[in-house]
Amino acid sequence: MKVILVLALLVYAEARIAIENCNGTVVHNIKHEKQVLKSNIRSPYQLAIDYNTNTLFFSYSSDDPGLTFDSAYINLKTNEFKIIKGITGGFANAVDEQGNVVYLGGQDGIYQFDYETKVATRIDGTDHNIWQLFFKKDLYYSKYPEEEVYIFKNHKSHRVPELAGTRGMLVAVDNFDNIYFSNSSGLFVHKKTKDYTYFVGDYNINGFTHDINGELFFSTPEGIYYINDKSKKVEKLTSIDNLYGVAIEADGSIIYASEDSLVRLKPTKTYCFSDEKTNL
């Protein structure tokens, strides 16, 4: 099944007039308009969408001098924004879509968000300083500053065996249970079928995400990339400067974090010639 983002772009490409030297953001040769969802927030990071409620969870640098980071959410339909209370140094976010559970990572462990109370409650099983969370069948997380990757299951944490001998700052799992991870040396993947880890590329990754179909994407400070589920090749979608993170909405629209805003990219009817190249 092709990624929903690609399908959406193909639909929008119909009946367009090709224009050279388009200004603005171009994704797969289609010009996109920017819609600012939230401004005046410092360094929004670790974006994760709950598709059941159409809610975007993220973290950002706190304005409170007594705190380092705040966890927050924005309703993508109503634009309602709230800071999540009850979490110490909230920095990481992940969603279990089938279990309807929102996980948040703090300086002292993993929290669960309650939609009714709008409060995060710490759950037993770990007191690690959580850098990143990613949910795929189970909850994965990385520990800071050790750069160790763990799996959290049945209220217990243990190192991911495949990554026990290496560092991992960010982690993601694809639809074939292959484990992608990044550190200061770049992007790597541990292939489940071969039980082998290999180097994918020298990418300075600052965020992993997935779409509603489980397809993987990542961001660097300079752009947004897609990992082809079947070929395992990396495709660059677009270049954006000072990028902090990315998320993909259910309809395939892109949301990205800049240094002070959350922005949605919506496709227009303008088809452009693009100089973007595919990175393998």
mmCIF file of C-alpha atoms in Angstrom:
data_model
loop_
_atom_site.group_PDB
_atom_site.id
_atom_site.type_symbol
_atom_site.label_atom_id
_atom_site.label_comp_id
_atom_site.label_asym_id
_atom_site.label_seq_id
_atom_site.Cartn_x
_atom_site.Cartn_y
_atom_site.Cartn_z
ATOM 1 C CA MET A 1 0.000 0.000 0.000
ATOM 2 C CA LYS A 2 1.444 3.374 -0.960
ATOM 3 C CA VAL A 3 1.876 5.929 1.751
ATOM 4 C CA ILE A 4 -1.167 8.116 2.247
ATOM 5 C CA LEU A 5 0.893 11.258 1.797
ATOM 6 C CA VAL A 6 1.977 10.205 -1.684
ATOM 7 C CA LEU A 7 -1.602 9.302 -2.626
ATOM 8 C CA ALA A 8 -2.860 12.677 -1.469
ATOM 9 C CA LEU A 9 -0.222 14.483 -3.478
ATOM 10 C CA LEU A 10 -1.053 12.526 -6.627
ATOM 11 C CA VAL A 11 -4.708 13.524 -6.323
ATOM 12 C CA TYR A 12 -3.796 17.181 -5.962
ATOM 13 C CA ALA A 13 -1.452 16.978 -8.950
ATOM 14 C CA GLU A 14 -4.302 16.409 -11.412
ATOM 15 C CA ALA A 15 -5.125 19.230 -13.825
ATOM 16 C CA ARG A 16 -2.271 21.465 -12.646
ATOM 17 C CA ILE A 17 -0.155 23.773 -14.738
ATOM 18 C CA ALA A 18 3.587 23.287 -14.353
ATOM 19 C CA ILE A 19 5.339 26.473 -13.211
ATOM 20 C CA GLU A 20 9.070 26.872 -12.981
ATOM 21 C CA ASN A 21 10.860 28.536 -10.054
ATOM 22 C CA CYS A 22 8.004 28.301 -7.577
ATOM 23 C CA ASN A 23 8.515 30.227 -4.365
ATOM 24 C CA GLY A 24 7.556 28.587 -1.090
ATOM 25 C CA THR A 25 7.534 24.999 0.117
ATOM 26 C CA VAL A 26 7.386 22.293 -2.553
ATOM 27 C CA VAL A 27 6.722 18.623 -1.725
ATOM 28 C CA HIS A 28 6.923 16.106 -4.591
ATOM 29 C CA ASN A 29 6.717 19.022 -7.057
ATOM 30 C CA ILE A 30 3.501 20.351 -5.516
ATOM 31 C CA LYS A 31 3.470 23.777 -3.919
ATOM 32 C CA HIS A 32 2.150 23.829 -0.348
ATOM 33 C CA GLU A 33 0.647 26.689 1.617
ATOM 34 C CA LYS A 34 1.644 27.304 5.214
ATOM 35 C CA GLN A 35 -0.963 27.445 7.966
ATOM 36 C CA VAL A 36 0.390 28.482 11.349
ATOM 37 C CA LEU A 37 -1.301 26.351 14.018
ATOM 38 C CA LYS A 38 0.508 27.801 17.014
ATOM 39 C CA SER A 39 3.048 30.606 17.292
ATOM 40 C CA ASN A 40 5.195 32.066 20.064
ATOM 41 C CA ILE A 41 6.392 28.730 21.435
ATOM 42 C CA ARG A 42 10.099 28.068 21.792
ATOM 43 C CA SER A 43 11.602 25.017 20.131
ATOM 44 C CA PRO A 44 8.548 22.722 19.794
ATOM 45 C CA TYR A 45 9.746 19.146 19.597
ATOM 46 C CA GLN A 46 8.765 15.441 19.692
ATOM 47 C CA LEU A 47 5.506 15.697 17.719
ATOM 48 C CA ALA A 48 2.975 12.841 17.964
ATOM 49 C CA ILE A 49 -0.624 12.712 16.668
ATOM 50 C CA ASP A 50 -3.506 10.855 18.307
ATOM 51 C CA TYR A 51 -5.545 10.019 15.203
ATOM 52 C CA ASN A 52 -8.544 8.958 17.316
ATOM 53 C CA THR A 53 -9.002 12.480 18.666
ATOM 54 C CA ASN A 54 -7.103 14.481 16.023
ATOM 55 C CA THR A 55 -4.838 15.869 18.732
ATOM 56 C CA LEU A 56 -1.182 16.807 18.321
ATOM 57 C CA PHE A 57 1.039 16.301 21.363
ATOM 58 C CA PHE A 58 4.416 18.009 21.586
ATOM 59 C CA SER A 59 6.993 19.441 23.958
ATOM 60 C CA TYR A 60 8.649 22.849 23.983
ATOM 61 C CA SER A 61 11.074 24.961 25.997
ATOM 62 C CA SER A 62 9.210 26.306 29.007
ATOM 63 C CA ASP A 63 8.762 30.004 29.753
ATOM 64 C CA ASP A 64 8.680 29.100 33.439
ATOM 65 C CA PRO A 65 12.186 29.704 34.869
ATOM 66 C CA GLY A 66 11.646 26.786 37.263
ATOM 67 C CA LEU A 67 11.045 24.308 34.439
ATOM 68 C CA THR A 68 13.082 23.089 31.472
ATOM 69 C CA PHE A 69 10.332 21.758 29.188
ATOM 70 C CA ASP A 70 6.540 21.716 29.034
ATOM 71 C CA SER A 71 4.319 19.055 27.499
ATOM 72 C CA ALA A 72 1.331 20.396 25.600
ATOM 73 C CA TYR A 73 -1.287 19.545 23.016
ATOM 74 C CA ILE A 74 -3.292 21.249 20.319
ATOM 75 C CA ASN A 75 -6.607 20.026 18.912
ATOM 76 C CA LEU A 76 -6.144 20.024 15.135
ATOM 77 C CA LYS A 77 -9.850 20.674 14.512
ATOM 78 C CA THR A 78 -10.577 23.396 17.080
ATOM 79 C CA ASN A 79 -7.031 24.725 17.569
ATOM 80 C CA GLU A 80 -7.508 24.401 21.340
ATOM 81 C CA PHE A 81 -4.111 24.593 23.048
ATOM 82 C CA LYS A 82 -3.287 23.460 26.577
ATOM 83 C CA ILE A 83 -0.209 22.818 28.678
ATOM 84 C CA ILE A 84 -0.330 19.402 30.334
ATOM 85 C CA LYS A 85 -0.025 19.457 34.098
ATOM 86 C CA GLY A 86 1.403 16.816 36.393
ATOM 87 C CA ILE A 87 4.554 15.897 34.458
ATOM 88 C CA THR A 88 8.122 16.711 35.486
ATOM 89 C CA GLY A 89 10.178 18.028 32.576
ATOM 90 C CA GLY A 90 7.870 16.697 29.886
ATOM 91 C CA PHE A 91 9.853 16.094 26.719
ATOM 92 C CA ALA A 92 8.634 13.005 24.821
ATOM 93 C CA ASN A 93 5.289 11.904 23.321
ATOM 94 C CA ALA A 94 3.825 8.741 21.766
ATOM 95 C CA VAL A 95 0.358 7.323 21.094
ATOM 96 C CA ASP A 96 -1.002 3.777 21.210
ATOM 97 C CA GLU A 97 -3.837 4.148 18.702
ATOM 98 C CA GLN A 98 -5.435 0.746 19.313
ATOM 99 C CA GLY A 99 -5.205 0.988 23.078
ATOM 100 C CA ASN A 100 -6.259 4.658 23.106
ATOM 101 C CA VAL A 101 -3.350 5.563 25.357
ATOM 102 C CA VAL A 102 -1.204 8.707 25.180
ATOM 103 C CA TYR A 103 2.250 8.310 26.719
ATOM 104 C CA LEU A 104 4.436 11.209 27.786
ATOM 105 C CA GLY A 105 8.065 11.090 28.850
ATOM 106 C CA GLY A 106 9.528 13.137 31.685
ATOM 107 C CA GLN A 107 12.720 13.486 33.658
ATOM 108 C CA ASP A 108 11.609 10.769 36.090
ATOM 109 C CA GLY A 109 9.829 8.233 33.909
ATOM 110 C CA ILE A 110 6.765 7.609 31.751
ATOM 111 C CA TYR A 111 3.387 9.285 32.221
ATOM 112 C CA GLN A 112 -0.102 8.607 30.874
ATOM 113 C CA PHE A 113 -2.355 11.446 29.747
ATOM 114 C CA ASP A 114 -6.016 11.576 30.830
ATOM 115 C CA TYR A 115 -8.304 13.380 28.372
ATOM 116 C CA GLU A 116 -10.987 14.017 30.998
ATOM 117 C CA THR A 117 -8.769 15.639 33.628
ATOM 118 C CA LYS A 118 -6.146 16.954 31.127
ATOM 119 C CA VAL A 119 -3.503 15.762 33.596
ATOM 120 C CA ALA A 120 -0.549 13.388 33.169
ATOM 121 C CA THR A 121 -0.012 10.686 35.800
ATOM 122 C CA ARG A 122 3.271 8.857 36.256
ATOM 123 C CA ILE A 123 3.080 5.078 35.789
ATOM 124 C CA ASP A 124 5.230 2.478 37.519
ATOM 125 C CA GLY A 125 8.038 0.626 35.799
ATOM 126 C CA THR A 126 10.847 3.121 35.259
ATOM 127 C CA ASP A 127 12.328 6.295 36.696
ATOM 128 C CA HIS A 128 14.604 6.982 33.724
ATOM 129 C CA ASN A 129 15.093 10.408 32.179
ATOM 130 C CA ILE A 130 13.132 9.906 28.942
ATOM 131 C CA TRP A 131 14.478 11.513 25.771
ATOM 132 C CA GLN A 132 12.112 10.021 23.174
ATOM 133 C CA LEU A 133 9.078 7.723 22.978
ATOM 134 C CA PHE A 134 7.820 5.668 20.034
ATOM 135 C CA PHE A 135 4.920 3.213 20.016
ATOM 136 C CA LYS A 136 4.772 0.241 17.647
ATOM 137 C CA LYS A 137 3.031 -2.774 19.198
ATOM 138 C CA ASP A 138 5.019 -1.927 22.328
ATOM 139 C CA LEU A 139 6.377 1.271 23.817
ATOM 140 C CA TYR A 140 10.009 2.074 23.015
ATOM 141 C CA TYR A 141 12.020 4.835 24.619
ATOM 142 C CA SER A 142 15.523 6.227 24.809
ATOM 143 C CA LYS A 143 17.273 7.173 28.016
ATOM 144 C CA TYR A 144 19.217 10.408 28.415
ATOM 145 C CA PRO A 145 22.151 11.035 28.613
ATOM 146 C CA GLU A 146 23.186 7.375 28.227
ATOM 147 C CA GLU A 147 21.569 7.035 24.765
ATOM 148 C CA GLU A 148 20.229 3.584 25.606
ATOM 149 C CA VAL A 149 17.066 2.204 23.987
ATOM 150 C CA TYR A 150 14.495 0.387 26.101
ATOM 151 C CA ILE A 151 11.162 -1.324 25.639
ATOM 152 C CA PHE A 152 8.422 -0.775 28.224
ATOM 153 C CA LYS A 153 5.972 -3.651 28.602
ATOM 154 C CA ASN A 154 3.733 -4.882 31.432
ATOM 155 C CA HIS A 155 5.020 -2.054 33.626
ATOM 156 C CA LYS A 156 8.618 -3.240 33.222
ATOM 157 C CA SER A 157 11.550 -1.816 31.283
ATOM 158 C CA HIS A 158 14.438 -3.646 29.683
ATOM 159 C CA ARG A 159 17.077 -2.843 27.074
ATOM 160 C CA VAL A 160 16.112 -3.640 23.499
ATOM 161 C CA PRO A 161 18.306 -6.714 22.869
ATOM 162 C CA GLU A 162 19.110 -5.826 19.259
ATOM 163 C CA LEU A 163 20.493 -2.424 20.344
ATOM 164 C CA ALA A 164 22.158 -3.419 23.610
ATOM 165 C CA GLY A 165 25.627 -2.929 22.174
ATOM 166 C CA THR A 166 25.109 0.458 20.552
ATOM 167 C CA ARG A 167 23.952 3.975 21.294
ATOM 168 C CA GLY A 168 20.518 5.202 20.252
ATOM 169 C CA MET A 169 19.200 8.722 20.796
ATOM 170 C CA LEU A 170 16.067 8.300 18.658
ATOM 171 C CA VAL A 171 14.250 5.086 17.715
ATOM 172 C CA ALA A 172 11.426 4.008 15.395
ATOM 173 C CA VAL A 173 9.961 0.680 14.243
ATOM 174 C CA ASP A 174 8.512 0.062 10.774
ATOM 175 C CA ASN A 175 5.684 -2.220 9.643
ATOM 176 C CA PHE A 176 8.107 -5.135 9.297
ATOM 177 C CA ASP A 177 9.481 -4.796 12.847
ATOM 178 C CA ASN A 178 12.778 -3.399 11.615
ATOM 179 C CA ILE A 179 14.265 -1.031 14.192
ATOM 180 C CA TYR A 180 15.599 2.300 12.969
ATOM 181 C CA PHE A 181 17.744 4.337 15.318
ATOM 182 C CA SER A 182 19.987 7.362 15.187
ATOM 183 C CA ASN A 183 22.934 8.725 17.102
ATOM 184 C CA SER A 184 25.780 11.157 16.451
ATOM 185 C CA SER A 185 27.105 8.830 13.707
ATOM 186 C CA GLY A 186 23.893 8.935 11.641
ATOM 187 C CA LEU A 187 20.917 6.684 10.849
ATOM 188 C CA PHE A 188 21.012 2.894 11.248
ATOM 189 C CA VAL A 189 18.533 0.033 10.905
ATOM 190 C CA HIS A 190 18.445 -3.382 12.522
ATOM 191 C CA LYS A 191 16.696 -5.724 10.102
ATOM 192 C CA LYS A 192 14.620 -8.323 11.884
ATOM 193 C CA THR A 193 14.803 -11.064 9.224
ATOM 194 C CA LYS A 194 18.599 -10.963 8.985
ATOM 195 C CA ASP A 195 19.318 -9.983 12.601
ATOM 196 C CA TYR A 196 21.838 -7.523 11.255
ATOM 197 C CA THR A 197 22.450 -3.788 11.749
ATOM 198 C CA TYR A 198 23.666 -1.575 8.937
ATOM 199 C CA PHE A 199 24.330 2.099 8.277
ATOM 200 C CA VAL A 200 21.614 3.938 6.308
ATOM 201 C CA GLY A 201 23.065 7.417 6.001
ATOM 202 C CA ASP A 202 24.724 10.380 7.638
ATOM 203 C CA TYR A 203 21.526 12.126 8.707
ATOM 204 C CA ASN A 204 21.388 14.525 11.670
ATOM 205 C CA ILE A 205 17.941 13.340 12.789
ATOM 206 C CA ASN A 206 15.939 15.325 15.333
ATOM 207 C CA GLY A 207 12.633 13.477 15.093
ATOM 208 C CA PHE A 208 10.954 10.262 13.918
ATOM 209 C CA THR A 209 7.249 9.955 13.182
ATOM 210 C CA HIS A 210 4.788 7.716 11.325
ATOM 211 C CA ASP A 211 1.615 8.261 9.348
ATOM 212 C CA ILE A 212 -1.745 6.598 9.956
ATOM 213 C CA ASN A 213 -0.551 3.520 8.022
ATOM 214 C CA GLY A 214 2.627 3.127 10.066
ATOM 215 C CA GLU A 215 4.967 4.420 7.349
ATOM 216 C CA LEU A 216 8.066 6.119 8.783
ATOM 217 C CA PHE A 217 9.253 9.692 8.315
ATOM 218 C CA PHE A 218 11.987 11.713 9.954
ATOM 219 C CA SER A 219 13.205 15.271 10.112
ATOM 220 C CA THR A 220 16.600 16.933 10.224
ATOM 221 C CA PRO A 221 17.312 20.641 10.810
ATOM 222 C CA GLU A 222 17.226 21.055 7.013
ATOM 223 C CA GLY A 223 14.367 18.890 5.749
ATOM 224 C CA ILE A 224 11.725 16.163 5.893
ATOM 225 C CA TYR A 225 12.336 12.592 4.728
ATOM 226 C CA TYR A 226 10.304 9.441 4.092
ATOM 227 C CA ILE A 227 11.545 5.859 4.582
ATOM 228 C CA ASN A 228 10.062 3.621 1.899
ATOM 229 C CA ASP A 229 8.586 0.633 3.736
ATOM 230 C CA LYS A 230 9.374 -1.882 0.991
ATOM 231 C CA SER A 231 12.640 -0.704 -0.543
ATOM 232 C CA LYS A 232 13.990 0.716 2.753
ATOM 233 C CA LYS A 233 15.311 3.664 0.748
ATOM 234 C CA VAL A 234 15.157 7.222 2.056
ATOM 235 C CA GLU A 235 13.397 9.897 0.001
ATOM 236 C CA LYS A 236 13.698 13.602 0.696
ATOM 237 C CA LEU A 237 10.262 15.242 0.623
ATOM 238 C CA THR A 238 11.243 18.886 1.028
ATOM 239 C CA SER A 239 13.840 21.288 2.374
ATOM 240 C CA ILE A 240 12.943 23.495 5.343
ATOM 241 C CA ASP A 241 15.467 25.454 7.374
ATOM 242 C CA ASN A 242 15.565 25.360 11.188
ATOM 243 C CA LEU A 243 13.268 22.352 11.432
ATOM 244 C CA TYR A 244 12.657 20.783 14.855
ATOM 245 C CA GLY A 245 10.226 17.944 14.125
ATOM 246 C CA VAL A 246 7.474 16.573 11.917
ATOM 247 C CA ALA A 247 4.117 14.779 12.059
ATOM 248 C CA ILE A 248 1.746 13.475 9.368
ATOM 249 C CA GLU A 249 -2.004 14.019 9.662
ATOM 250 C CA ALA A 250 -4.564 11.363 8.765
ATOM 251 C CA ASP A 251 -5.224 13.025 5.372
ATOM 252 C CA GLY A 252 -1.496 13.168 4.598
ATOM 253 C CA SER A 253 -0.966 16.840 5.393
ATOM 254 C CA ILE A 254 2.403 17.629 6.927
ATOM 255 C CA ILE A 255 2.843 19.406 10.252
ATOM 256 C CA TYR A 256 6.297 20.608 11.158
ATOM 257 C CA ALA A 257 7.876 22.443 14.067
ATOM 258 C CA SER A 258 9.990 25.512 13.444
ATOM 259 C CA GLU A 259 12.020 27.334 16.078
ATOM 260 C CA ASP A 260 8.944 29.208 17.344
ATOM 261 C CA SER A 261 5.830 27.768 15.633
ATOM 262 C CA LEU A 262 3.812 24.728 14.593
ATOM 263 C CA VAL A 263 2.983 24.882 10.886
ATOM 264 C CA ARG A 264 0.696 22.825 8.640
ATOM 265 C CA LEU A 265 1.573 22.357 4.957
ATOM 266 C CA LYS A 266 -1.506 22.069 2.750
ATOM 267 C CA PRO A 267 -1.160 21.159 -0.957
ATOM 268 C CA THR A 268 -2.316 23.722 -3.541
ATOM 269 C CA LYS A 269 -3.199 23.330 -7.207
ATOM 270 C CA THR A 270 0.195 24.566 -8.358
ATOM 271 C CA TYR A 271 2.619 22.030 -9.821
ATOM 272 C CA CYS A 272 6.271 23.080 -9.739
ATOM 273 C CA PHE A 273 9.549 21.921 -11.161
ATOM 274 C CA SER A 274 11.679 21.028 -8.153
ATOM 275 C CA ASP A 275 15.407 20.560 -7.753
ATOM 276 C CA GLU A 276 14.975 18.173 -4.814
ATOM 277 C CA LYS A 277 16.834 14.892 -5.291
ATOM 278 C CA THR A 278 16.097 11.469 -3.898
ATOM 279 C CA ASN A 279 18.584 10.372 -1.253
ATOM 280 C CA LEU A 280 19.291 6.652 -1.126
#
